[in-house]
Amino acid sequence: MPLPSSPLVDRFGRTVNYVRLSITDRCDFRCVYCMSEKMVFLPRHEILTLEEIMALAEAFVALGVLKIRVTGGEPLVRKGALGLLEKIGRLSGLRELVITTNGAQLEEMAKDLKAAGVHRINISLDSLRSERFLKLTRVGELARVLKGIEAARVMGFDGLKLNSVILRERNQDEVVDLVRYAIDRGIDISFIEEMPLGLVDGRDRALDFVSSDEILEQLRPFFDLQPSTETTGGPSRYHQVLGSKTKVGFISPHSHNFCGSCNRVRVTAEGRLLLCLGNEHSVDLKPLLRRDPFDSEALQAAIRKAMDLKPQYHEFDLKAQPVIFRHMSATGG
Ligand code: SAM
Ligand code: SF4
């Protein structure tokens, strides 16, 4: 593949070299912060085919993207996900192929994911108590996810990280246990502040909100936490747990704005390029992907032009929910 002529740069001088591709809006879980109980999913013909997703990945890498995260919905429930990952992993110029998963399929798939060239995996884990896990995910089986995490550890990926969304009164009392679990396994963990994406039923997001600073204070008496200078160019601020391999990250869209160093864009399962997680600025790439004959230069030109739409800041406000009507599962979290 030829070297990119120039990198993707937005109006604020931020270079975009990281893309998150949602390959499905469907999921085998219904996490309370992510989905409503009765989700209506997109009709299948609206979802990009595996070939269309591959064309997108090629276009982004040709435009200088170095890292692709495959996500969803639950990416591992999409038929053909492994083959797609294998093809993306072979793109020359791409430095990192990573996925985010709920872990329910990992026990069976960890080996194949490693063989497909996946470098790192983020696994969502909000509770270590089965009943609570079931309540938070509405349908998920904790034992299955824990087995999946073990299977992934055995495969020796470059990195495994747990993602925990912490909600007051629901799982806030588990933050110490979750960090201990990560330390015992030599893996990292990030705590994510809930974002107001899409309508969720039966709860008030503002009441459930727990800030990263509050979690940090909860952890301090138990762990020696040293702020780390390491950055992924993303929203996570990391602390090393001294005496362990584990880093604790905080993703804090509300309490610590991370927009100044934003290096990423997302593509939804239906092919909409989202310039910001917390804004609706977007460009529909599907018509270009479905144009006959397909024109890769036109696709690349549209992506480059879209950079002008990337907003400076997100506009999350928990009290005015929902500002953003799409769910995280449709967004490519
Ligand atoms: N299904 C996979 C999973 O759960 O890891 C990948 C997709 S999921 C949408 C990606 C991440 O977004 C998960 O770590 C999940 O906890 C997080 N997430 C979902 N809804 C969220 C919300 N409203 N606010 C903050 N994080 C959210
Ligand atoms: Fe599914 Fe992930 Fe959303 Fe949970 S957070 S419902 S696992 S997409």
Tab-separated table of C-alpha atoms and ligand atoms in Angstrom:
chain	number	residue	atom	x	y	z
A	1	MET	CA	0.000	0.000	0.000
A	2	PRO	CA	1.419	3.457	-0.883
A	3	LEU	CA	2.431	5.801	1.934
A	4	PRO	CA	-0.292	8.351	2.815
A	5	SER	CA	0.225	11.682	1.061
A	6	SER	CA	-0.482	13.578	4.264
A	7	PRO	CA	-2.053	12.592	7.576
A	8	LEU	CA	-5.649	13.361	8.530
A	9	VAL	CA	-5.626	16.660	10.408
A	10	ASP	CA	-8.656	18.579	11.683
A	11	ARG	CA	-9.251	22.358	11.934
A	12	PHE	CA	-7.693	22.435	15.391
A	13	GLY	CA	-4.443	20.796	14.309
A	14	ARG	CA	-5.258	17.405	15.821
A	15	THR	CA	-3.954	14.459	13.799
A	16	VAL	CA	-6.441	11.614	13.509
A	17	ASN	CA	-4.603	8.294	13.394
A	18	TYR	CA	-6.987	6.052	15.323
A	19	VAL	CA	-10.339	4.705	14.113
A	20	ARG	CA	-12.950	2.688	15.952
A	21	LEU	CA	-15.076	0.565	13.665
A	22	SER	CA	-18.370	-0.746	14.972
A	23	ILE	CA	-19.068	-3.932	13.057
A	24	THR	CA	-22.522	-4.567	14.521
A	25	ASP	CA	-25.088	-2.777	16.669
A	26	ARG	CA	-26.278	-6.124	18.050
A	27	CYS	CA	-25.187	-7.668	21.298
A	28	ASP	CA	-25.834	-10.702	23.476
A	29	PHE	CA	-25.917	-8.439	26.593
A	30	ARG	CA	-28.198	-5.504	27.447
A	31	CYS	CA	-26.070	-3.474	29.867
A	32	VAL	CA	-28.216	-0.970	31.760
A	33	TYR	CA	-26.009	2.042	30.907
A	34	CYS	CA	-25.670	1.086	27.240
A	35	MET	CA	-29.031	-0.193	26.028
A	36	SER	CA	-32.682	-0.078	26.849
A	37	GLU	CA	-34.342	-3.378	27.692
A	38	LYS	CA	-36.207	-3.631	24.421
A	39	MET	CA	-33.674	-2.457	21.895
A	40	VAL	CA	-34.662	-2.097	18.283
A	41	PHE	CA	-31.690	-3.003	16.120
A	42	LEU	CA	-30.954	-1.801	12.621
A	43	PRO	CA	-32.376	-3.782	9.702
A	44	ARG	CA	-29.630	-6.030	8.341
A	45	HIS	CA	-29.428	-4.328	4.962
A	46	GLU	CA	-28.554	-1.068	6.733
A	47	ILE	CA	-25.481	-2.659	8.335
A	48	LEU	CA	-22.255	-2.549	6.358
A	49	THR	CA	-21.182	-5.842	4.835
A	50	LEU	CA	-17.825	-7.308	5.820
A	51	GLU	CA	-16.463	-6.245	2.412
A	52	GLU	CA	-17.635	-2.665	2.965
A	53	ILE	CA	-16.031	-2.576	6.409
A	54	MET	CA	-12.811	-3.865	4.861
A	55	ALA	CA	-12.917	-1.127	2.213
A	56	LEU	CA	-13.255	1.413	5.006
A	57	ALA	CA	-10.308	-0.034	6.916
A	58	GLU	CA	-8.195	0.112	3.742
A	59	ALA	CA	-9.166	3.732	3.120
A	60	PHE	CA	-8.309	4.806	6.660
A	61	VAL	CA	-4.950	3.053	6.624
A	62	ALA	CA	-4.174	4.656	3.251
A	63	LEU	CA	-4.900	7.982	4.983
A	64	GLY	CA	-2.318	7.340	7.688
A	65	VAL	CA	-4.408	5.643	10.372
A	66	LEU	CA	-2.125	3.534	12.565
A	67	LYS	CA	-4.580	1.950	14.960
A	68	ILE	CA	-7.966	0.320	14.387
A	69	ARG	CA	-10.286	-0.825	17.159
A	70	VAL	CA	-13.021	-3.236	16.128
A	71	THR	CA	-15.998	-2.889	18.423
A	72	GLY	CA	-19.782	-2.799	18.454
A	73	GLY	CA	-22.329	-3.734	19.860
A	74	GLU	CA	-20.585	-6.977	20.563
A	75	PRO	CA	-18.091	-7.494	17.716
A	76	LEU	CA	-17.612	-11.189	18.407
A	77	VAL	CA	-21.285	-12.011	17.737
A	78	ARG	CA	-20.952	-10.848	14.140
A	79	LYS	CA	-20.582	-13.789	11.753
A	80	GLY	CA	-17.291	-13.528	9.907
A	81	ALA	CA	-15.686	-11.253	12.546
A	82	LEU	CA	-12.562	-13.420	12.726
A	83	GLY	CA	-11.977	-13.420	8.979
A	84	LEU	CA	-12.446	-9.661	8.890
A	85	LEU	CA	-9.976	-9.146	11.735
A	86	GLU	CA	-7.455	-11.336	9.980
A	87	LYS	CA	-7.730	-9.233	6.815
A	88	ILE	CA	-7.523	-5.926	8.671
A	89	GLY	CA	-4.522	-7.253	10.608
A	90	ARG	CA	-2.702	-7.838	7.321
A	91	LEU	CA	-3.014	-4.218	6.136
A	92	SER	CA	0.477	-2.889	5.732
A	93	GLY	CA	0.879	0.428	7.510
A	94	LEU	CA	-1.455	-0.514	10.340
A	95	ARG	CA	0.483	-0.702	13.610
A	96	GLU	CA	-2.179	-1.868	16.024
A	97	LEU	CA	-5.317	-3.942	15.712
A	98	VAL	CA	-7.350	-4.045	18.916
A	99	ILE	CA	-10.850	-5.046	19.932
A	100	THR	CA	-13.341	-4.255	22.690
A	101	THR	CA	-15.573	-7.103	23.823
A	102	ASN	CA	-17.872	-8.132	26.637
A	103	GLY	CA	-15.787	-11.311	26.958
A	104	ALA	CA	-18.656	-13.773	26.648
A	105	GLN	CA	-17.187	-15.373	23.498
A	106	LEU	CA	-13.542	-15.202	24.495
A	107	GLU	CA	-13.213	-18.662	25.938
A	108	GLU	CA	-13.858	-20.131	22.494
A	109	MET	CA	-12.329	-17.343	20.427
A	110	ALA	CA	-9.189	-16.099	22.230
A	111	LYS	CA	-6.877	-18.448	20.336
A	112	ASP	CA	-8.281	-17.497	16.935
A	113	LEU	CA	-8.155	-13.802	17.781
A	114	LYS	CA	-4.486	-14.129	18.598
A	115	ALA	CA	-3.890	-16.008	15.341
A	116	ALA	CA	-5.827	-13.322	13.440
A	117	GLY	CA	-3.299	-10.729	14.584
A	118	VAL	CA	-5.248	-8.912	17.305
A	119	HIS	CA	-2.701	-7.147	19.533
A	120	ARG	CA	-4.744	-6.029	22.515
A	121	ILE	CA	-8.174	-6.680	23.968
A	122	ASN	CA	-10.349	-4.497	26.178
A	123	ILE	CA	-12.868	-6.525	28.134
A	124	SER	CA	-15.827	-5.004	29.936
A	125	LEU	CA	-16.246	-6.148	33.532
A	126	ASP	CA	-18.417	-4.129	35.902
A	127	SER	CA	-18.864	-6.582	38.756
A	128	LEU	CA	-17.333	-9.711	40.256
A	129	ARG	CA	-20.615	-10.789	41.835
A	130	SER	CA	-22.747	-13.039	39.629
A	131	GLU	CA	-26.149	-11.706	40.651
A	132	ARG	CA	-25.073	-8.133	40.296
A	133	PHE	CA	-23.367	-8.853	36.982
A	134	LEU	CA	-26.645	-10.312	35.764
A	135	LYS	CA	-28.527	-7.197	36.894
A	136	LEU	CA	-26.063	-4.833	35.219
A	137	THR	CA	-25.946	-6.731	31.939
A	138	ARG	CA	-29.588	-7.919	32.240
A	139	VAL	CA	-28.606	-11.321	30.731
A	140	GLY	CA	-24.858	-11.865	31.176
A	141	GLU	CA	-23.226	-14.812	32.944
A	142	LEU	CA	-20.226	-13.721	34.994
A	143	ALA	CA	-18.564	-17.176	35.102
A	144	ARG	CA	-18.448	-17.264	31.320
A	145	VAL	CA	-16.776	-13.865	31.091
A	146	LEU	CA	-14.222	-14.770	33.773
A	147	LYS	CA	-13.353	-17.939	31.843
A	148	GLY	CA	-12.988	-15.786	28.743
A	149	ILE	CA	-10.571	-13.462	30.531
A	150	GLU	CA	-8.468	-16.462	31.624
A	151	ALA	CA	-8.447	-17.843	28.077
A	152	ALA	CA	-7.208	-14.491	26.770
A	153	ARG	CA	-4.496	-14.299	29.436
A	154	VAL	CA	-3.133	-17.687	28.426
A	155	MET	CA	-2.790	-16.502	24.820
A	156	GLY	CA	-0.343	-13.748	25.796
A	157	PHE	CA	-1.796	-10.730	23.981
A	158	ASP	CA	0.343	-7.558	24.073
A	159	GLY	CA	-2.188	-6.070	26.433
A	160	LEU	CA	-5.422	-6.905	28.209
A	161	LYS	CA	-7.450	-4.209	29.887
A	162	LEU	CA	-10.683	-4.335	31.836
A	163	ASN	CA	-13.249	-1.563	31.335
A	164	SER	CA	-15.598	-0.861	34.233
A	165	VAL	CA	-18.457	1.617	34.164
A	166	ILE	CA	-19.096	2.554	37.798
A	167	LEU	CA	-22.603	3.496	38.945
A	168	ARG	CA	-23.501	4.770	42.417
A	169	GLU	CA	-25.434	2.254	44.542
A	170	ARG	CA	-24.895	-0.443	41.914
A	171	ASN	CA	-21.222	-1.361	41.796
A	172	GLN	CA	-19.295	1.531	43.349
A	173	ASP	CA	-18.462	-0.665	46.354
A	174	GLU	CA	-16.516	-3.021	44.061
A	175	VAL	CA	-13.827	-0.699	42.755
A	176	VAL	CA	-11.167	-2.015	45.173
A	177	ASP	CA	-12.064	-5.641	44.395
A	178	LEU	CA	-11.932	-4.958	40.656
A	179	VAL	CA	-8.454	-3.426	40.927
A	180	ARG	CA	-7.294	-6.390	43.062
A	181	TYR	CA	-8.650	-8.770	40.442
A	182	ALA	CA	-6.666	-6.917	37.750
A	183	ILE	CA	-3.463	-6.848	39.859
A	184	ASP	CA	-3.687	-10.588	40.586
A	185	ARG	CA	-3.762	-11.206	36.843
A	186	GLY	CA	-1.187	-8.623	35.816
A	187	ILE	CA	-3.638	-6.744	33.609
A	188	ASP	CA	-4.807	-3.114	33.432
A	189	ILE	CA	-8.170	-1.645	34.312
A	190	SER	CA	-9.967	1.572	33.337
A	191	PHE	CA	-12.891	3.128	35.125
A	192	ILE	CA	-15.271	4.924	32.781
A	193	GLU	CA	-17.631	7.723	33.715
A	194	GLU	CA	-21.050	7.000	32.269
A	195	MET	CA	-21.893	9.020	29.181
A	196	PRO	CA	-25.436	10.067	28.256
A	197	LEU	CA	-25.701	8.188	24.973
A	198	GLY	CA	-29.176	7.093	23.955
A	199	LEU	CA	-32.238	6.537	26.102
A	200	VAL	CA	-31.907	3.917	28.830
A	201	ASP	CA	-34.908	2.881	30.891
A	202	GLY	CA	-35.544	2.553	34.600
A	203	ARG	CA	-32.784	4.802	35.933
A	204	ASP	CA	-31.570	8.375	36.213
A	205	ARG	CA	-28.040	8.731	34.903
A	206	ALA	CA	-27.372	11.922	36.850
A	207	LEU	CA	-28.192	10.175	40.160
A	208	ASP	CA	-25.975	7.177	39.329
A	209	PHE	CA	-22.991	9.292	38.311
A	210	VAL	CA	-19.671	8.641	40.074
A	211	SER	CA	-16.717	10.830	39.128
A	212	SER	CA	-13.250	9.450	38.445
A	213	ASP	CA	-11.875	11.605	41.278
A	214	GLU	CA	-14.225	9.943	43.730
A	215	ILE	CA	-13.066	6.498	42.601
A	216	LEU	CA	-9.437	7.549	42.865
A	217	GLU	CA	-10.003	8.647	46.467
A	218	GLN	CA	-11.705	5.330	47.204
A	219	LEU	CA	-8.671	3.446	45.880
A	220	ARG	CA	-5.911	5.490	47.546
A	221	PRO	CA	-6.071	3.853	51.007
A	222	PHE	CA	-5.600	0.432	49.415
A	223	PHE	CA	-3.054	0.969	46.645
A	224	ASP	CA	0.074	3.008	46.054
A	225	LEU	CA	-0.967	4.895	42.920
A	226	GLN	CA	1.569	6.872	40.960
A	227	PRO	CA	0.308	9.150	38.152
A	228	SER	CA	1.793	7.889	34.908
A	229	THR	CA	2.968	10.083	32.069
A	230	GLU	CA	1.947	7.418	29.577
A	231	THR	CA	-0.693	8.523	27.126
A	232	THR	CA	-2.537	6.740	24.357
A	233	GLY	CA	-3.486	10.098	22.861
A	234	GLY	CA	-6.880	9.270	24.249
A	235	PRO	CA	-9.078	10.083	27.190
A	236	SER	CA	-7.497	7.716	29.734
A	237	ARG	CA	-5.338	9.163	32.507
A	238	TYR	CA	-3.286	6.373	34.009
A	239	HIS	CA	-1.899	5.598	37.443
A	240	GLN	CA	0.621	2.822	38.001
A	241	VAL	CA	-0.128	0.585	40.979
A	242	LEU	CA	3.343	0.509	42.518
A	243	GLY	CA	4.666	-2.999	43.118
A	244	SER	CA	2.453	-4.458	40.381
A	245	LYS	CA	2.193	-4.598	36.595
A	246	THR	CA	-1.232	-2.998	36.671
A	247	LYS	CA	-2.151	0.466	35.513
A	248	VAL	CA	-5.445	1.991	36.574
A	249	GLY	CA	-6.974	4.302	33.973
A	250	PHE	CA	-9.710	6.871	34.350
A	251	ILE	CA	-11.873	7.858	31.411
A	252	SER	CA	-13.527	11.033	32.595
A	253	PRO	CA	-15.472	12.883	29.915
A	254	HIS	CA	-17.383	14.852	32.565
A	255	SER	CA	-14.784	15.705	35.173
A	256	HIS	CA	-11.650	15.999	32.993
A	257	ASN	CA	-12.170	17.116	29.451
A	258	PHE	CA	-9.912	15.169	27.103
A	259	CYS	CA	-10.846	16.767	23.802
A	260	GLY	CA	-7.650	18.778	23.299
A	261	SER	CA	-5.623	15.663	22.459
A	262	CYS	CA	-8.354	13.735	20.640
A	263	ASN	CA	-6.817	11.592	17.886
A	264	ARG	CA	-9.790	9.422	16.919
A	265	VAL	CA	-12.959	9.080	14.924
A	266	ARG	CA	-15.584	6.335	14.834
A	267	VAL	CA	-17.618	4.618	12.170
A	268	THR	CA	-21.008	3.211	13.140
A	269	ALA	CA	-22.217	-0.191	12.021
A	270	GLU	CA	-24.265	1.504	9.289
A	271	GLY	CA	-21.291	3.419	7.917
A	272	ARG	CA	-21.725	6.835	9.498
A	273	LEU	CA	-18.411	8.515	10.233
A	274	LEU	CA	-18.715	10.164	13.661
A	275	LEU	CA	-16.281	12.950	14.282
A	276	CYS	CA	-16.926	13.111	18.035
A	277	LEU	CA	-18.478	10.719	20.562
A	278	GLY	CA	-20.321	13.573	22.263
A	279	ASN	CA	-21.679	15.413	19.221
A	280	GLU	CA	-23.805	14.532	16.237
A	281	HIS	CA	-21.347	15.834	13.600
A	282	SER	CA	-21.109	13.029	11.088
A	283	VAL	CA	-20.869	12.018	7.445
A	284	ASP	CA	-22.695	9.075	5.910
A	285	LEU	CA	-20.090	7.015	4.053
A	286	LYS	CA	-22.466	4.217	3.068
A	287	PRO	CA	-23.549	5.727	-0.268
A	288	LEU	CA	-19.887	5.936	-1.262
A	289	LEU	CA	-19.223	2.383	-0.088
A	290	ARG	CA	-22.205	1.140	-2.110
A	291	ARG	CA	-21.506	3.187	-5.211
A	292	ASP	CA	-21.111	1.051	-8.305
A	293	PRO	CA	-18.329	0.981	-9.391
A	294	PHE	CA	-16.668	1.520	-6.021
A	295	ASP	CA	-14.270	4.480	-6.048
A	296	SER	CA	-11.680	4.286	-3.266
A	297	GLU	CA	-10.323	7.753	-4.065
A	298	ALA	CA	-13.750	9.325	-3.627
A	299	LEU	CA	-14.102	7.516	-0.307
A	300	GLN	CA	-10.719	8.784	0.891
A	301	ALA	CA	-11.533	12.321	-0.261
A	302	ALA	CA	-14.817	12.256	1.697
A	303	ILE	CA	-13.020	11.082	4.842
A	304	ARG	CA	-10.391	13.792	4.488
A	305	LYS	CA	-13.048	16.475	3.961
A	306	ALA	CA	-14.986	15.244	7.006
A	307	MET	CA	-12.095	16.265	9.257
A	308	ASP	CA	-13.287	19.864	8.882
A	309	LEU	CA	-16.432	18.885	10.774
A	310	LYS	CA	-14.641	17.537	13.838
A	311	PRO	CA	-15.855	19.689	16.746
A	312	GLN	CA	-13.468	21.129	19.311
A	313	TYR	CA	-15.252	19.708	22.389
A	314	HIS	CA	-17.895	17.152	23.306
A	315	GLU	CA	-21.173	18.384	24.766
A	316	PHE	CA	-22.087	15.828	27.402
A	317	ASP	CA	-24.510	16.947	30.079
A	318	LEU	CA	-25.992	14.237	32.293
A	319	LYS	CA	-28.814	16.468	33.534
A	320	ALA	CA	-30.047	17.257	30.044
A	321	GLN	CA	-30.139	13.656	28.879
A	322	PRO	CA	-30.217	12.478	26.274
A	323	VAL	CA	-28.288	15.042	24.291
A	324	ILE	CA	-27.115	12.294	21.992
A	325	PHE	CA	-29.855	9.946	20.861
A	326	ARG	CA	-27.666	7.125	19.601
A	327	HIS	CA	-26.673	4.393	22.058
A	328	MET	CA	-23.043	3.528	22.732
A	329	SER	CA	-23.719	0.147	21.119
A	330	ALA	CA	-24.561	1.886	17.843
A	331	THR	CA	-21.651	4.245	18.208
A	332	GLY	CA	-18.568	2.103	18.411
A	333	GLY	CA	-17.510	2.578	22.025
B	1	SAM	N1	-19.730	-4.974	23.644
B	1	SAM	C1	-18.394	-4.583	23.869
B	1	SAM	C2	-18.126	-4.274	25.328
B	1	SAM	O1	-19.083	-4.192	26.106
B	1	SAM	O2	-16.961	-4.131	25.678
B	1	SAM	C3	-17.943	-3.435	23.002
B	1	SAM	C4	-18.899	-2.293	22.794
B	1	SAM	S1	-19.290	-1.378	24.271
B	1	SAM	C5	-20.409	-0.189	23.618
B	1	SAM	C6	-17.755	-0.515	24.532
B	1	SAM	C7	-17.576	0.088	25.895
B	1	SAM	O3	-18.500	1.128	26.068
B	1	SAM	C8	-17.780	-0.863	27.067
B	1	SAM	O4	-16.636	-0.861	27.891
B	1	SAM	C9	-18.960	-0.300	27.802
B	1	SAM	O5	-18.842	-0.486	29.186
B	1	SAM	C10	-18.903	1.158	27.420
B	1	SAM	N2	-20.184	1.860	27.490
B	1	SAM	C11	-21.366	1.512	26.955
B	1	SAM	N3	-22.310	2.451	27.193
B	1	SAM	C12	-21.700	3.429	27.885
B	1	SAM	C13	-22.125	4.683	28.420
B	1	SAM	N4	-23.365	5.105	28.272
B	1	SAM	N5	-21.195	5.427	29.064
B	1	SAM	C14	-19.916	5.009	29.212
B	1	SAM	N6	-19.457	3.847	28.729
B	1	SAM	C15	-20.334	3.050	28.081
B	2	SF4	FE1	-23.426	-4.996	24.737
B	2	SF4	FE2	-21.102	-3.832	25.252
B	2	SF4	FE3	-23.356	-2.403	25.263
B	2	SF4	FE4	-22.961	-4.136	27.191
B	2	SF4	S1	-21.712	-2.334	26.765
B	2	SF4	S2	-24.849	-3.909	26.005
B	2	SF4	S3	-21.870	-5.731	26.167
B	2	SF4	S4	-22.467	-3.388	23.518
